[in-house]
Amino acid sequence: MLALTLDAAKNLAIAVAVVFAIGSVLAAWIMKTIIQKVATALVLAVLAFAVWSQRASLQDCADKVKDAYEREGTSVTFIDTDCSFFGATITISDPRSDDSPADDAG
């Protein structure tokens, strides 16, 4: 059997406590970096989802603008189309308005 003196046991206990303290600091540092990486990945995933969902909204808006242009192709009435982008309303002016560069060229 291994016999330890009282002083040897105290010194061993101090050494083990120091090793555990250093280990806990290292574990906290490693977990912090892992949590930061996970949090960054989650934020980027949420942003990717938001942009992806807005893509469909932008396509719907482009279709509305195209439909309005085709529907009023021979009319002199100018139609503005309202679209939503991340909750903000954006007005798309009719490209046939008096300020268009095509009208200035002719």
C-alpha atoms as a PDB file:
ATOM      1  CA  MET A   1       0.000   0.000   0.000  1.00  0.00           C
ATOM      2  CA  LEU A   2       0.955   3.556  -0.592  1.00  0.00           C
ATOM      3  CA  ALA A   3       1.581   5.370   2.638  1.00  0.00           C
ATOM      4  CA  LEU A   4       1.432   9.165   2.629  1.00  0.00           C
ATOM      5  CA  THR A   5       2.527  11.427   5.373  1.00  0.00           C
ATOM      6  CA  LEU A   6       0.342  14.295   6.467  1.00  0.00           C
ATOM      7  CA  ASP A   7       2.638  16.857   4.785  1.00  0.00           C
ATOM      8  CA  ALA A   8       2.749  14.869   1.535  1.00  0.00           C
ATOM      9  CA  ALA A   9      -1.060  14.608   1.494  1.00  0.00           C
ATOM     10  CA  LYS A  10      -1.393  18.378   2.081  1.00  0.00           C
ATOM     11  CA  ASN A  11       1.058  19.124  -0.759  1.00  0.00           C
ATOM     12  CA  LEU A  12      -0.734  16.680  -3.073  1.00  0.00           C
ATOM     13  CA  ALA A  13      -4.079  18.277  -2.235  1.00  0.00           C
ATOM     14  CA  ILE A  14      -2.709  21.737  -3.032  1.00  0.00           C
ATOM     15  CA  ALA A  15      -1.285  20.497  -6.349  1.00  0.00           C
ATOM     16  CA  VAL A  16      -4.571  18.830  -7.317  1.00  0.00           C
ATOM     17  CA  ALA A  17      -6.547  21.962  -6.350  1.00  0.00           C
ATOM     18  CA  VAL A  18      -4.248  24.127  -8.500  1.00  0.00           C
ATOM     19  CA  VAL A  19      -4.626  21.706 -11.442  1.00  0.00           C
ATOM     20  CA  PHE A  20      -8.426  21.800 -11.077  1.00  0.00           C
ATOM     21  CA  ALA A  21      -8.410  25.624 -10.847  1.00  0.00           C
ATOM     22  CA  ILE A  22      -6.297  25.899 -13.995  1.00  0.00           C
ATOM     23  CA  GLY A  23      -8.520  23.315 -15.688  1.00  0.00           C
ATOM     24  CA  SER A  24     -11.645  25.265 -14.802  1.00  0.00           C
ATOM     25  CA  VAL A  25     -10.183  28.488 -16.214  1.00  0.00           C
ATOM     26  CA  LEU A  26      -9.177  26.686 -19.414  1.00  0.00           C
ATOM     27  CA  ALA A  27     -12.592  25.024 -19.675  1.00  0.00           C
ATOM     28  CA  ALA A  28     -14.341  28.370 -19.223  1.00  0.00           C
ATOM     29  CA  TRP A  29     -12.136  29.939 -21.911  1.00  0.00           C
ATOM     30  CA  ILE A  30     -12.731  27.064 -24.333  1.00  0.00           C
ATOM     31  CA  MET A  31     -16.484  27.107 -23.707  1.00  0.00           C
ATOM     32  CA  LYS A  32     -16.543  30.881 -24.177  1.00  0.00           C
ATOM     33  CA  THR A  33     -14.967  30.576 -27.606  1.00  0.00           C
ATOM     34  CA  ILE A  34     -17.277  27.705 -28.518  1.00  0.00           C
ATOM     35  CA  ILE A  35     -20.330  29.662 -27.361  1.00  0.00           C
ATOM     36  CA  GLN A  36     -19.130  32.692 -29.328  1.00  0.00           C
ATOM     37  CA  LYS A  37     -18.792  30.545 -32.438  1.00  0.00           C
ATOM     38  CA  VAL A  38     -22.229  29.027 -31.922  1.00  0.00           C
ATOM     39  CA  ALA A  39     -23.783  32.447 -31.291  1.00  0.00           C
ATOM     40  CA  THR A  40     -22.143  33.863 -34.420  1.00  0.00           C
ATOM     41  CA  ALA A  41     -23.360  30.918 -36.475  1.00  0.00           C
ATOM     42  CA  LEU A  42     -26.906  31.376 -35.134  1.00  0.00           C
ATOM     43  CA  VAL A  43     -26.916  35.107 -35.925  1.00  0.00           C
ATOM     44  CA  LEU A  44     -25.684  34.432 -39.459  1.00  0.00           C
ATOM     45  CA  ALA A  45     -28.303  31.702 -39.914  1.00  0.00           C
ATOM     46  CA  VAL A  46     -31.084  34.067 -38.797  1.00  0.00           C
ATOM     47  CA  LEU A  47     -29.827  36.760 -41.179  1.00  0.00           C
ATOM     48  CA  ALA A  48     -29.650  34.238 -44.027  1.00  0.00           C
ATOM     49  CA  PHE A  49     -33.241  33.183 -43.327  1.00  0.00           C
ATOM     50  CA  ALA A  50     -34.391  36.809 -43.258  1.00  0.00           C
ATOM     51  CA  VAL A  51     -32.732  37.577 -46.579  1.00  0.00           C
ATOM     52  CA  TRP A  52     -34.095  34.364 -48.103  1.00  0.00           C
ATOM     53  CA  SER A  53     -37.628  35.198 -47.003  1.00  0.00           C
ATOM     54  CA  GLN A  54     -37.321  38.741 -48.391  1.00  0.00           C
ATOM     55  CA  ARG A  55     -36.174  37.298 -51.726  1.00  0.00           C
ATOM     56  CA  ALA A  56     -39.668  35.957 -52.306  1.00  0.00           C
ATOM     57  CA  SER A  57     -41.167  39.291 -51.338  1.00  0.00           C
ATOM     58  CA  LEU A  58     -38.901  41.095 -53.788  1.00  0.00           C
ATOM     59  CA  GLN A  59     -39.841  38.663 -56.558  1.00  0.00           C
ATOM     60  CA  ASP A  60     -43.539  39.291 -55.861  1.00  0.00           C
ATOM     61  CA  CYS A  61     -42.886  43.020 -56.026  1.00  0.00           C
ATOM     62  CA  ALA A  62     -40.986  42.701 -59.304  1.00  0.00           C
ATOM     63  CA  ASP A  63     -43.897  40.699 -60.705  1.00  0.00           C
ATOM     64  CA  LYS A  64     -46.331  43.429 -59.595  1.00  0.00           C
ATOM     65  CA  VAL A  65     -44.241  46.117 -61.288  1.00  0.00           C
ATOM     66  CA  LYS A  66     -43.985  44.026 -64.464  1.00  0.00           C
ATOM     67  CA  ASP A  67     -47.740  43.312 -64.472  1.00  0.00           C
ATOM     68  CA  ALA A  68     -48.558  46.996 -63.961  1.00  0.00           C
ATOM     69  CA  TYR A  69     -46.234  47.958 -66.809  1.00  0.00           C
ATOM     70  CA  GLU A  70     -47.674  45.357 -69.176  1.00  0.00           C
ATOM     71  CA  ARG A  71     -51.269  46.109 -68.203  1.00  0.00           C
ATOM     72  CA  GLU A  72     -50.833  49.844 -68.779  1.00  0.00           C
ATOM     73  CA  GLY A  73     -48.428  49.451 -71.739  1.00  0.00           C
ATOM     74  CA  THR A  74     -50.460  51.637 -74.084  1.00  0.00           C
ATOM     75  CA  SER A  75     -51.935  53.959 -71.484  1.00  0.00           C
ATOM     76  CA  VAL A  76     -50.490  57.321 -70.554  1.00  0.00           C
ATOM     77  CA  THR A  77     -51.435  56.735 -66.908  1.00  0.00           C
ATOM     78  CA  PHE A  78     -48.355  56.298 -64.731  1.00  0.00           C
ATOM     79  CA  ILE A  79     -48.714  53.716 -61.985  1.00  0.00           C
ATOM     80  CA  ASP A  80     -46.471  53.572 -58.935  1.00  0.00           C
ATOM     81  CA  THR A  81     -46.172  50.218 -57.147  1.00  0.00           C
ATOM     82  CA  ASP A  82     -45.687  49.894 -53.397  1.00  0.00           C
ATOM     83  CA  CYS A  83     -43.457  47.067 -52.178  1.00  0.00           C
ATOM     84  CA  SER A  84     -42.370  45.947 -48.743  1.00  0.00           C
ATOM     85  CA  PHE A  85     -38.741  45.258 -47.874  1.00  0.00           C
ATOM     86  CA  PHE A  86     -38.002  44.224 -44.270  1.00  0.00           C
ATOM     87  CA  GLY A  87     -41.215  45.948 -43.221  1.00  0.00           C
ATOM     88  CA  ALA A  88     -40.439  49.251 -44.963  1.00  0.00           C
ATOM     89  CA  THR A  89     -42.724  50.352 -47.772  1.00  0.00           C
ATOM     90  CA  ILE A  90     -40.849  51.249 -50.945  1.00  0.00           C
ATOM     91  CA  THR A  91     -42.525  52.943 -53.886  1.00  0.00           C
ATOM     92  CA  ILE A  92     -41.345  51.852 -57.321  1.00  0.00           C
ATOM     93  CA  SER A  93     -42.118  54.521 -59.902  1.00  0.00           C
ATOM     94  CA  ASP A  94     -43.404  53.581 -63.307  1.00  0.00           C
ATOM     95  CA  PRO A  95     -40.420  53.445 -65.693  1.00  0.00           C
ATOM     96  CA  ARG A  96     -42.444  55.266 -68.370  1.00  0.00           C
ATOM     97  CA  SER A  97     -42.659  58.487 -66.381  1.00  0.00           C
ATOM     98  CA  ASP A  98     -41.738  61.845 -67.930  1.00  0.00           C
ATOM     99  CA  ASP A  99     -38.334  61.772 -66.137  1.00  0.00           C
ATOM    100  CA  SER A 100     -37.126  58.561 -67.797  1.00  0.00           C
ATOM    101  CA  PRO A 101     -33.909  58.789 -69.887  1.00  0.00           C
ATOM    102  CA  ALA A 102     -35.622  57.068 -72.865  1.00  0.00           C
ATOM    103  CA  ASP A 103     -37.934  60.059 -73.237  1.00  0.00           C
ATOM    104  CA  ASP A 104     -34.990  62.486 -73.201  1.00  0.00           C
ATOM    105  CA  ALA A 105     -33.115  60.579 -75.920  1.00  0.00           C
ATOM    106  CA  GLY A 106     -35.937  60.788 -78.478  1.00  0.00           C
END
